[in-house]
mmCIF file of C-alpha atoms in Angstrom:
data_model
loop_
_atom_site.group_PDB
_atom_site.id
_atom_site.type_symbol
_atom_site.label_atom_id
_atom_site.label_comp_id
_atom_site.label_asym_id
_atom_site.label_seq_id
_atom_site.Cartn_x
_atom_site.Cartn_y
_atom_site.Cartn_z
ATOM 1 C CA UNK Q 1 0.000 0.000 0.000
ATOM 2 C CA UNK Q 2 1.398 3.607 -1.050
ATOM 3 C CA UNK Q 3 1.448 6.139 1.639
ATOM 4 C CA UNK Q 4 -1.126 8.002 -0.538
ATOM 5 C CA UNK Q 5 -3.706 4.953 -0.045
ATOM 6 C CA UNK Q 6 -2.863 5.014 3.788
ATOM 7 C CA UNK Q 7 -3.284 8.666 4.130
ATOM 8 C CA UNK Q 8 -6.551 8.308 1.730
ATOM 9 C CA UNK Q 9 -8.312 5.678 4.870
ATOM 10 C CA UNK Q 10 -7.065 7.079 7.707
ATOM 11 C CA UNK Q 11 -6.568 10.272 7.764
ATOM 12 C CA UNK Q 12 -7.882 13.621 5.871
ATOM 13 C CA UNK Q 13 -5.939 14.665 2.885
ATOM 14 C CA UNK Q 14 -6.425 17.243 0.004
ATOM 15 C CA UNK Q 15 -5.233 16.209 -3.889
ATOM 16 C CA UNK Q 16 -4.249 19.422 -5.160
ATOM 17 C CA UNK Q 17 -4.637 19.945 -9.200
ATOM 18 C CA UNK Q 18 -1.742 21.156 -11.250
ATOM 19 C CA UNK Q 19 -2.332 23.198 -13.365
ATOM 20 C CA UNK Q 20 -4.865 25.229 -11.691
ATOM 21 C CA UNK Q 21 -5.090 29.351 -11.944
ATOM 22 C CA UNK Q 22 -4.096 32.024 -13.764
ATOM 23 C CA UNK Q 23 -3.421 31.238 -17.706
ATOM 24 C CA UNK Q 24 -1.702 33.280 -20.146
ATOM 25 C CA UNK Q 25 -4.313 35.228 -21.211
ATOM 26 C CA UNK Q 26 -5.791 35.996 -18.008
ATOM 27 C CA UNK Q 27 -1.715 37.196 -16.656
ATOM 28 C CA UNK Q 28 -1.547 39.544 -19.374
ATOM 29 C CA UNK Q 29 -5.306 41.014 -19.025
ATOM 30 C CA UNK Q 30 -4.857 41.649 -15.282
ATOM 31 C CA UNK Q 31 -1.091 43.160 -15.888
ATOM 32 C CA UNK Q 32 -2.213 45.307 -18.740
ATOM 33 C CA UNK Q 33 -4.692 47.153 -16.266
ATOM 34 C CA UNK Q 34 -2.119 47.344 -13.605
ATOM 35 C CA UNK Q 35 0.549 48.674 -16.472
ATOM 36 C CA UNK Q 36 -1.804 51.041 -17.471
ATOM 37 C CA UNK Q 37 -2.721 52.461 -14.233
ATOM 38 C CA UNK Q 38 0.937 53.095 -13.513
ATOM 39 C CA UNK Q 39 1.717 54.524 -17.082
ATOM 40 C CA UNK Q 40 -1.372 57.113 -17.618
ATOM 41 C CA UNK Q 41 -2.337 57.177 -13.696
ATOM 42 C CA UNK Q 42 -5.654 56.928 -12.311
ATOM 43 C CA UNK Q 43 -8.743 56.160 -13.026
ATOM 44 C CA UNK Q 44 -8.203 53.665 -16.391
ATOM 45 C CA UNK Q 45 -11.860 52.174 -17.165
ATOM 46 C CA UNK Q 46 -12.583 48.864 -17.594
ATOM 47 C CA UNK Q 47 -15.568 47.647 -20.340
ATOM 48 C CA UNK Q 48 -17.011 44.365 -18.498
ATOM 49 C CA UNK Q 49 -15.163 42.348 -16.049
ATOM 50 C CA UNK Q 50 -11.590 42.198 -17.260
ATOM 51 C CA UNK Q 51 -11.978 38.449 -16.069
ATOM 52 C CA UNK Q 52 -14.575 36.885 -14.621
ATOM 53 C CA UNK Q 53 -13.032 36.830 -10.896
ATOM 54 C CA UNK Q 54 -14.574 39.128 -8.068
ATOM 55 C CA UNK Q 55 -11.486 39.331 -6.243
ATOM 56 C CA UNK Q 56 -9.261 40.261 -9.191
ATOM 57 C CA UNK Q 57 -12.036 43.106 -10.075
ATOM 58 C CA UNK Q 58 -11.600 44.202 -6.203
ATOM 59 C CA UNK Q 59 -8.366 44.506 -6.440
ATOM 60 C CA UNK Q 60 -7.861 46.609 -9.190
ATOM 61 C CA UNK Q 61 -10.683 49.110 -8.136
ATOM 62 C CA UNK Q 62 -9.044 49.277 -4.920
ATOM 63 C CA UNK Q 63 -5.762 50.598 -7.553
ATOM 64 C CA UNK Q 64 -7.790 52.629 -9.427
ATOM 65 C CA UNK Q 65 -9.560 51.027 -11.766
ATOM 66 C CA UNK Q 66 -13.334 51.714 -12.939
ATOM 67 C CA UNK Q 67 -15.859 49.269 -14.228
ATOM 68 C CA UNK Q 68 -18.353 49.997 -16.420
ATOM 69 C CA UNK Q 69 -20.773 47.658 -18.986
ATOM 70 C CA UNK Q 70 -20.480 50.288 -22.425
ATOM 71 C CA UNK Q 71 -18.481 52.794 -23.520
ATOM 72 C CA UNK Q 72 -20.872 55.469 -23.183
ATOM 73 C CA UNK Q 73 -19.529 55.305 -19.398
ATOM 74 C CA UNK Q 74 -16.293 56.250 -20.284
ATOM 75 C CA UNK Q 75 -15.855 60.268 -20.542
ATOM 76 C CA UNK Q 76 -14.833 61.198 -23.976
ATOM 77 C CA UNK Q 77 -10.941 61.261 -24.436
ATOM 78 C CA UNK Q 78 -10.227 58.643 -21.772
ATOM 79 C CA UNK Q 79 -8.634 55.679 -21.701
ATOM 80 C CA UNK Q 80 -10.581 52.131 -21.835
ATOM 81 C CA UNK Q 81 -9.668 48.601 -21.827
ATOM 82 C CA UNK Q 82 -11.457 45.570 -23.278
ATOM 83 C CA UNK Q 83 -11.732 42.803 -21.321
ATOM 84 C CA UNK Q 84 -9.916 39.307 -21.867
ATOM 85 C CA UNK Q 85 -13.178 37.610 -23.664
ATOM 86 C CA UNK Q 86 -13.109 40.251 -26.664
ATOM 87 C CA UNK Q 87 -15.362 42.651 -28.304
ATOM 88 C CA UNK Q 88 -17.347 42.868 -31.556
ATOM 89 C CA UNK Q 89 -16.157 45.915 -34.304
ATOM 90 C CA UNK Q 90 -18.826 47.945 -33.055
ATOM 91 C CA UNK Q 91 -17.050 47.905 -29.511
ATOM 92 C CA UNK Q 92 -13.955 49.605 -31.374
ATOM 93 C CA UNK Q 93 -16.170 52.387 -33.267
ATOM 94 C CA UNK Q 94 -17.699 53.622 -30.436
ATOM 95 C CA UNK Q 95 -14.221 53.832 -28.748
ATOM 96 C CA UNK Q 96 -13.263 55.990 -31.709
ATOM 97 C CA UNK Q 97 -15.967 57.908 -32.104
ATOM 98 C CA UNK Q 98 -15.649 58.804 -28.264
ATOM 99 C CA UNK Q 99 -11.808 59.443 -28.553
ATOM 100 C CA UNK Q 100 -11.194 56.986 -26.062
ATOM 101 C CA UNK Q 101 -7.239 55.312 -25.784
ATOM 102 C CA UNK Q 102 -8.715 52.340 -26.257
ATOM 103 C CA UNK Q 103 -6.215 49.270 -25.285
ATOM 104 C CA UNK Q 104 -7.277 45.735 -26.239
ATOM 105 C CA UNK Q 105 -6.620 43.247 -23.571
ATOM 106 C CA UNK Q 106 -8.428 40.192 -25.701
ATOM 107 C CA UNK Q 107 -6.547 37.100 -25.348
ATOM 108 C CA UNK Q 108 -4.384 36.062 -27.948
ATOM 109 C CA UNK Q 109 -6.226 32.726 -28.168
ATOM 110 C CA UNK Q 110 -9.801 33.886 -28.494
ATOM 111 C CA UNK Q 111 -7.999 36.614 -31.081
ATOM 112 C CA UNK Q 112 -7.890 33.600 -32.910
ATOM 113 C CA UNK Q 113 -11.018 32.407 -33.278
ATOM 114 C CA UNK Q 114 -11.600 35.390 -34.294
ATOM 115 C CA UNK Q 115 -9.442 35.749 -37.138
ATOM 116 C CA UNK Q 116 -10.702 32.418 -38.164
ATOM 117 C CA UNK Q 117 -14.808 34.050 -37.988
ATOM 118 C CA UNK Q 118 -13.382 36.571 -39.914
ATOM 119 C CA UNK Q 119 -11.962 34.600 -42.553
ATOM 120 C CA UNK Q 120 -15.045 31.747 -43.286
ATOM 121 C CA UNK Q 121 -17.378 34.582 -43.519
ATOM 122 C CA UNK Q 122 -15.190 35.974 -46.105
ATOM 123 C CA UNK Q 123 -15.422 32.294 -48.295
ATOM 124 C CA UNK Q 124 -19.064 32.528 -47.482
ATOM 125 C CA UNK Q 125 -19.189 29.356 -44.874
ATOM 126 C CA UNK Q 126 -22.184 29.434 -42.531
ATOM 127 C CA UNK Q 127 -20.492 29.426 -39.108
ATOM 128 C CA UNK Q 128 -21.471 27.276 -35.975
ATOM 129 C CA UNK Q 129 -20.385 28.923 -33.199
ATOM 130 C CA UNK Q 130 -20.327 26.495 -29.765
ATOM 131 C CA UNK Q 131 -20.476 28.699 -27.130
ATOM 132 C CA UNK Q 132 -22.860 29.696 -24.006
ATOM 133 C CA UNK Q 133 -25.668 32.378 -25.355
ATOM 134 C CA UNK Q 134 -24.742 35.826 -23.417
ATOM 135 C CA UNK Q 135 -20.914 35.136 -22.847
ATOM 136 C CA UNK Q 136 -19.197 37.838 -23.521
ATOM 137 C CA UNK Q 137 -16.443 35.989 -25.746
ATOM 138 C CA UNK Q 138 -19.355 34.876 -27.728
ATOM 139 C CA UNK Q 139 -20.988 38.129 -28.125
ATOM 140 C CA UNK Q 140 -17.649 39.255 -29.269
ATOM 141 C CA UNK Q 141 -17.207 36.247 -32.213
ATOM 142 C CA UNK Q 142 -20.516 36.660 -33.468
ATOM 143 C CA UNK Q 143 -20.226 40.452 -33.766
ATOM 144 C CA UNK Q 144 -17.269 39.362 -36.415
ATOM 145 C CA UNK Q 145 -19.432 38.533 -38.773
ATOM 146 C CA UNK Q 146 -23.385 38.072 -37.485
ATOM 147 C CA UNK Q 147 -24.962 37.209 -41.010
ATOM 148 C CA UNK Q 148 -22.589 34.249 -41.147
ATOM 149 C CA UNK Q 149 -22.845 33.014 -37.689
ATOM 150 C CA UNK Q 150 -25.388 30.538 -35.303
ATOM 151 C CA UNK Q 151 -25.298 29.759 -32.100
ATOM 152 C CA UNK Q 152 -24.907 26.016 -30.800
ATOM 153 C CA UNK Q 153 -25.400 26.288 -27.253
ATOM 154 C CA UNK Q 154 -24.858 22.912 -25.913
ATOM 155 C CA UNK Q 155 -25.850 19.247 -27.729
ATOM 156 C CA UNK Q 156 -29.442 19.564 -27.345
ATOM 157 C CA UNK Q 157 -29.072 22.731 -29.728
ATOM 158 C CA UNK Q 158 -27.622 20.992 -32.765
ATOM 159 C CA UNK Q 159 -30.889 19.425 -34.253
ATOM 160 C CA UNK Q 160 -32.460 23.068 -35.066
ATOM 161 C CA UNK Q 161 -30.046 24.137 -37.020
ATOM 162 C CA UNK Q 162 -30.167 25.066 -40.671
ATOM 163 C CA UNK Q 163 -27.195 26.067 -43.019
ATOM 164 C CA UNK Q 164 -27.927 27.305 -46.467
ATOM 165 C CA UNK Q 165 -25.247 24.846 -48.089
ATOM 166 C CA UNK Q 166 -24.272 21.442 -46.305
ATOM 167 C CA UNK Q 167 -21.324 21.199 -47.775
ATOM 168 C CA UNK Q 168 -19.830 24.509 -46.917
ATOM 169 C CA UNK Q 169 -20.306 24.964 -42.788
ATOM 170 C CA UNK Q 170 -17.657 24.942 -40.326
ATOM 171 C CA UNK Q 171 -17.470 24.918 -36.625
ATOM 172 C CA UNK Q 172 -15.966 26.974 -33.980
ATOM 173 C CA UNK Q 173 -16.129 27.430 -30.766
ATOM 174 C CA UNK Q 174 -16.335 29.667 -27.252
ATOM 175 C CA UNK Q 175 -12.208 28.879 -25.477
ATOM 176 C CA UNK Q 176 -13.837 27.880 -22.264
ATOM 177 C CA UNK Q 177 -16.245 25.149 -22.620
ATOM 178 C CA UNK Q 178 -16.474 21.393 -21.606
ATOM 179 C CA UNK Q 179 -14.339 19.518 -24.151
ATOM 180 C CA UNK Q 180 -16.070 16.291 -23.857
ATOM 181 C CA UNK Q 181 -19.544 18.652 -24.137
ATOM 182 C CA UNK Q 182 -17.952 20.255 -26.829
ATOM 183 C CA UNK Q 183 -16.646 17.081 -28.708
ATOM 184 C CA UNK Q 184 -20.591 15.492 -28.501
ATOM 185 C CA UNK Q 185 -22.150 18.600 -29.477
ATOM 186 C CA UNK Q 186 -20.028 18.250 -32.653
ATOM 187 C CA UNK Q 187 -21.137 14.836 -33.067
ATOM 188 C CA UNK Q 188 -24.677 15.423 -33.101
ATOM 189 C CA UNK Q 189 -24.044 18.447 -35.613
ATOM 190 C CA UNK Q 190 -22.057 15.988 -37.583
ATOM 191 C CA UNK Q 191 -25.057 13.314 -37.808
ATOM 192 C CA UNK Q 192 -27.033 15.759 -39.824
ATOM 193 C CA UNK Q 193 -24.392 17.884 -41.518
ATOM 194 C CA UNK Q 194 -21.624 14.852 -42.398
ATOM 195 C CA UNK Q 195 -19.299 17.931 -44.325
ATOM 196 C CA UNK Q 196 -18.889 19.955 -41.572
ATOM 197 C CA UNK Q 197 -15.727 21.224 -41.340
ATOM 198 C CA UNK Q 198 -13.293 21.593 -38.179
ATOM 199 C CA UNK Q 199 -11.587 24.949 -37.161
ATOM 200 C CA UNK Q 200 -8.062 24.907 -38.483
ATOM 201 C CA UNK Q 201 -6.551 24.152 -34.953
ATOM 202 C CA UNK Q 202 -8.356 23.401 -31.228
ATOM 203 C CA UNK Q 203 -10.435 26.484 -30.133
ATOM 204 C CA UNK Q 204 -10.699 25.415 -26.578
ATOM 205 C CA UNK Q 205 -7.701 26.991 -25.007
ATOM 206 C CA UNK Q 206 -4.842 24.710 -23.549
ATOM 207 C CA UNK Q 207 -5.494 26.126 -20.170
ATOM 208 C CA UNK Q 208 -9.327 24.929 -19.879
ATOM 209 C CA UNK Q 209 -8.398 21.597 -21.553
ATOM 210 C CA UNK Q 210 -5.471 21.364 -19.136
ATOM 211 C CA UNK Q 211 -7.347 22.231 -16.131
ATOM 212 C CA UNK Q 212 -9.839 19.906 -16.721
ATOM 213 C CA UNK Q 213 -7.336 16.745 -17.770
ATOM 214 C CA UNK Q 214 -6.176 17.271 -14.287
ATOM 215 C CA UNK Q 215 -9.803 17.186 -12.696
ATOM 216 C CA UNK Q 216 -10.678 14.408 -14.202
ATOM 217 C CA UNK Q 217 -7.240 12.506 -12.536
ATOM 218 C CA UNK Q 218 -8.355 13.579 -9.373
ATOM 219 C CA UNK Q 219 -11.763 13.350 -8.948
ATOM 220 C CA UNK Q 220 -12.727 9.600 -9.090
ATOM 221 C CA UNK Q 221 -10.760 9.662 -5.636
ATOM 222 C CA UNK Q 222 -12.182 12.700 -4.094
ATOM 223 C CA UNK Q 223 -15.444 13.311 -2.124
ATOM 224 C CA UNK Q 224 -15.478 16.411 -2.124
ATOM 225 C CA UNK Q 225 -13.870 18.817 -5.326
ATOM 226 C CA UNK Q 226 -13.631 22.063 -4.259
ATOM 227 C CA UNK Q 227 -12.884 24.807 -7.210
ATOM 228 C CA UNK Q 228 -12.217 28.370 -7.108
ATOM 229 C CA UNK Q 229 -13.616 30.343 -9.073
ATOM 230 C CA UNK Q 230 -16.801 32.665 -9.489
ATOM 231 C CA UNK Q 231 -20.129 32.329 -10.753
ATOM 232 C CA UNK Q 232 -19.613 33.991 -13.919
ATOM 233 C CA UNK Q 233 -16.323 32.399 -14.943
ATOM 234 C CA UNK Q 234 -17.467 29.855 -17.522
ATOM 235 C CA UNK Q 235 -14.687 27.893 -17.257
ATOM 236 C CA UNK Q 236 -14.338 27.559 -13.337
ATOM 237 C CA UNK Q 237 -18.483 26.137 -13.289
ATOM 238 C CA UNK Q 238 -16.942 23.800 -15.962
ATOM 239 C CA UNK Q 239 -14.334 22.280 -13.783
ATOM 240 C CA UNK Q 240 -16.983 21.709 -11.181
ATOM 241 C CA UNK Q 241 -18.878 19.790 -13.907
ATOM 242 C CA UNK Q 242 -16.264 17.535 -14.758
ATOM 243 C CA UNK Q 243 -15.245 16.780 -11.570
ATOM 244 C CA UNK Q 244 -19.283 15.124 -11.049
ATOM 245 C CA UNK Q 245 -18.898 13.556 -14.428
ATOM 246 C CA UNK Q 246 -15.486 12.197 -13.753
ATOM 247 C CA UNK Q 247 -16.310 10.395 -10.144
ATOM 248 C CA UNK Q 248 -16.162 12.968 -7.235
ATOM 249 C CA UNK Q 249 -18.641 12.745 -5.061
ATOM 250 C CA UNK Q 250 -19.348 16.154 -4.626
ATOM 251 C CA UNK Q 251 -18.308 19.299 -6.066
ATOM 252 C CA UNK Q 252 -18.473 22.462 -5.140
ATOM 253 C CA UNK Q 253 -17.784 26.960 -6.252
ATOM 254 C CA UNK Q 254 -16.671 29.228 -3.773
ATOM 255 C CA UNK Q 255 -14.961 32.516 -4.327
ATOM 256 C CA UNK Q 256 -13.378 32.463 -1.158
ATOM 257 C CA UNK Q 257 -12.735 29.926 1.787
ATOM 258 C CA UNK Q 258 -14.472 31.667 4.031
ATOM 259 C CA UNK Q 259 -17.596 30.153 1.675
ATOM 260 C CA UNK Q 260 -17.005 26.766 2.530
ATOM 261 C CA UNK Q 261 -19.534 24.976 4.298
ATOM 262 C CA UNK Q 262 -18.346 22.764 7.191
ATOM 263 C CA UNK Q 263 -20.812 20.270 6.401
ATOM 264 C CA UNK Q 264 -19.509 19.722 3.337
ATOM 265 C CA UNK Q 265 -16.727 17.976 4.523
ATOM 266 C CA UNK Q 266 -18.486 15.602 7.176
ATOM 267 C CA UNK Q 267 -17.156 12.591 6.668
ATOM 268 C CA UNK Q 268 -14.867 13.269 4.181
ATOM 269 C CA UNK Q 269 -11.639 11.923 3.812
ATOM 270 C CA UNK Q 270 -10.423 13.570 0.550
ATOM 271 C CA UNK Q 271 -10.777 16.777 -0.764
ATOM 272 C CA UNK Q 272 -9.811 18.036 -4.344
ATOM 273 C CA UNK Q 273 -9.232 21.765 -4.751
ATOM 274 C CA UNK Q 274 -8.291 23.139 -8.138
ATOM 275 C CA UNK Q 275 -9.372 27.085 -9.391
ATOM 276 C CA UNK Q 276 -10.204 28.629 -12.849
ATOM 277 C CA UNK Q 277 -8.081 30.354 -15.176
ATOM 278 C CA UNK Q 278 -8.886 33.713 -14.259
ATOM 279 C CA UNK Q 279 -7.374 32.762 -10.157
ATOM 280 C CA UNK Q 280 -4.924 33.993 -8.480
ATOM 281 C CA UNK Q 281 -3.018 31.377 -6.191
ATOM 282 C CA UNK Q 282 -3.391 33.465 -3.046
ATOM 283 C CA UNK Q 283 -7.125 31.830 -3.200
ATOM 284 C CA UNK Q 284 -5.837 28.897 -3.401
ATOM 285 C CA UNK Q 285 -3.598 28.850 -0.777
ATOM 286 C CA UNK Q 286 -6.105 30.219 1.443
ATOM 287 C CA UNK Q 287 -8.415 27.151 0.931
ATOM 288 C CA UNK Q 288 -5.632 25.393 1.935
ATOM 289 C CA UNK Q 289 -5.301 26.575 5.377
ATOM 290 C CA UNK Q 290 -8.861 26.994 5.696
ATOM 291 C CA UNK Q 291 -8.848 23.323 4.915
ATOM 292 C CA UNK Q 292 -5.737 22.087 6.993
ATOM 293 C CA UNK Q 293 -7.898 23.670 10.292
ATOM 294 C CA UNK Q 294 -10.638 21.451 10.026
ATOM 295 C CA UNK Q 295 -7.275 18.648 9.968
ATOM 296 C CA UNK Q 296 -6.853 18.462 6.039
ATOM 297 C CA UNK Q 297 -3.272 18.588 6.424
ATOM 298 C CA UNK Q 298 -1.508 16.088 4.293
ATOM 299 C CA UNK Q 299 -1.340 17.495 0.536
ATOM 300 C CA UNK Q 300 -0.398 15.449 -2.515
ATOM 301 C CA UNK Q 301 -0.113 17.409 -5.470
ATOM 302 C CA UNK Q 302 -1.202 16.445 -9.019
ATOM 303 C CA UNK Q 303 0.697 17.409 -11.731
ATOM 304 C CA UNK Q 304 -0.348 16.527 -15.765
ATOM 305 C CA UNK Q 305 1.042 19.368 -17.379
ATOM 306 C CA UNK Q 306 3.336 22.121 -16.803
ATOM 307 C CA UNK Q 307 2.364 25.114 -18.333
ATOM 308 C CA UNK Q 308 5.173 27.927 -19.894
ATOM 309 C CA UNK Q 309 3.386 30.181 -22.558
ATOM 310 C CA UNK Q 310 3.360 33.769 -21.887
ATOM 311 C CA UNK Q 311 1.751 36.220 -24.215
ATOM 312 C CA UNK Q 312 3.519 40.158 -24.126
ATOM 313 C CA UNK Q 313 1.167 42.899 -23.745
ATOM 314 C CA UNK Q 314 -0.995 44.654 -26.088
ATOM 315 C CA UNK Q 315 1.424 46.708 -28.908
ATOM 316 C CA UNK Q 316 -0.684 50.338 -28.216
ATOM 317 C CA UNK Q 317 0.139 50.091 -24.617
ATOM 318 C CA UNK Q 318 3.759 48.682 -24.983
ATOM 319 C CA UNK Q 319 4.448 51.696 -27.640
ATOM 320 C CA UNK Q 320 3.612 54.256 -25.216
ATOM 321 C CA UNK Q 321 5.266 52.674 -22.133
ATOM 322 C CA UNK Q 322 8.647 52.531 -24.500
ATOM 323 C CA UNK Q 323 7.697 56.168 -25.156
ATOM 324 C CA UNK Q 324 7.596 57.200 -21.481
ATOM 325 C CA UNK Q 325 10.625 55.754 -20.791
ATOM 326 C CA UNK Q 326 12.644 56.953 -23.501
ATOM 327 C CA UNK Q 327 11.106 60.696 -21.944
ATOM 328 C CA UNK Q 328 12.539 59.878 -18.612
ATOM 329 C CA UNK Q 329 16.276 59.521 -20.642
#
């Protein structure tokens, strides 16, 4: 017997998921607002939720940083930056027709999909877009090219839909979604449309795939999974999905530790604890301790991937950083 199987009957352990947290995209959102605030001073606004993560959001009002849901917020000549899940063309008009600085924090990867919206609507494909109805990311896709574009929200969705030639439809999809949901909502689209195409590479990120590979190691020995995240992160109500699907017992969202509900863990002996992509590890290590009181104290951590990209900040706010410094000599 491995020390892990003793600790897992005797005593109270937690599995803790590797990777978990922040992902590229989500670093380079949260440091372009910090950049910014630094570089042009306070306040910068914010369209949406930079990332779906109350505590992130706190933290960078506490620093300065202003919220708001349009740019009609923002006072004319200001500066503005888009959120992490992207915006439609419209988005950027307004900016310009405001005067706003605006600074594009989209992630590189949903930048992509993008691009790739962009280009089938220019070869005249009808467009399947999987994706949650009312994300922002897929508010921001369709508004690439809406004539071209339908919604597929979830498996059930795939038998309504019409295309105007079978043999010229493609897929795509929102970054953050199940990929086992995803890959059998593609399968029921493929039953009645056998031509559709693929996207040229994966659309759900590396981070959301990774995060949940790891979940799904974990969970068949956990009875509890606890994830980090909020409500409104797609991908951290995702992980919590898996986890059920892929054996844990229970599974539960908290924002903070101070959410977790004793009787949750009656009778537990394991406890898996991962967090979203938009996370930061303090969380994390706060559910730890909050965990190890209540005598979860032996931690085994789970590692299926190790995770290096990095993605450099947006070019308009790297020129004028470059700019300030060369003014300072």
């Amino acid at each position: 017997m491995t020390q892990a199987e003793v600790t897992s009957r005797t005593g109270k352990r937690v599995i803790l998921a590797k990777p978990r947290g922040y992902c590229a995209g989500v670093d380079r959102a949260v440091q372009t607002v910090e950049e910014a605030l630094k570089l042009y001073g306070a306040p910068i606004y914010v369209r949406k939720q930079i990332v779906h993560n109350k505590h992130v959001v706190q933290t960078l009002e506490a620093q300065g940083a202003i919220f708001v849901e349009e740019n009609e917020e923002v006072p004319e000549g200001a500066t503005v930056i888009f959120s992490a899940h992207g915006v439609a063309p419209e988005v950027y008009e307004q900016a310009r027709t405001r005067s706003l600085r605006a600074i594009d924090a989209t992630c590189p990867l949903v930048t992509k999909v993008h691009q790739e919206a962009k280009r089938f609507a220019a070869e005249d494909y009808d467009i399947l877009l999987i994706g949650h109805e009312g994300h922002e990311e897929v508010i921001g896709t369709s508004g690439e090219a809406p004539e071209h574009i339908q919604l597929v929200d979830g498996p059930e969705d795939a038998d309504r839909i019409t295309v105007r030639d079978p043999n010229k439809v493609v897929w795509l999809s929102q970054t953050t979604l199940s990929v086992d949901e995803t890959l059998e909502t593609v399968a029921r689209l493929k039953k009645r449309l056998p031509m559709l195409q693929s996207p040229p590479s994966d659309d759900i990120c590396y981070a959301t795939s990774n995060r949940q590979h790891v979940v799904k190691e974990i969970a068949p020995e956990c009875d509890v999974m606890i994830v980090v995240g909020s409500a409104n992160s797609s991908n951290s109500v995702r992980l919590v999905e898996v986890a059920l699907d892929a054996g844990a017992r229970a599974g539960h969202l908290v924002d903070f530790a101070h959410e977790i509900d004793d009787a949750w863990l009656e009778g537990a002996r394991t406890v898996g604890l991962t967090s979203g992509a938009s996370v930061p590890d303090q969380l994390v290590q706060e559910v730890l301790a909050h965990l190890a009181a209540r005598g979860f104290t032996d931690v085994d951590e789970v590692v299926t991937a190790n995770e290096r990209l990095t993605f450099s900040l947006p070019q308009e706010l790297k020129r004028d950083m470059k700019a300030a410094a060369a003014a300072r000599g």
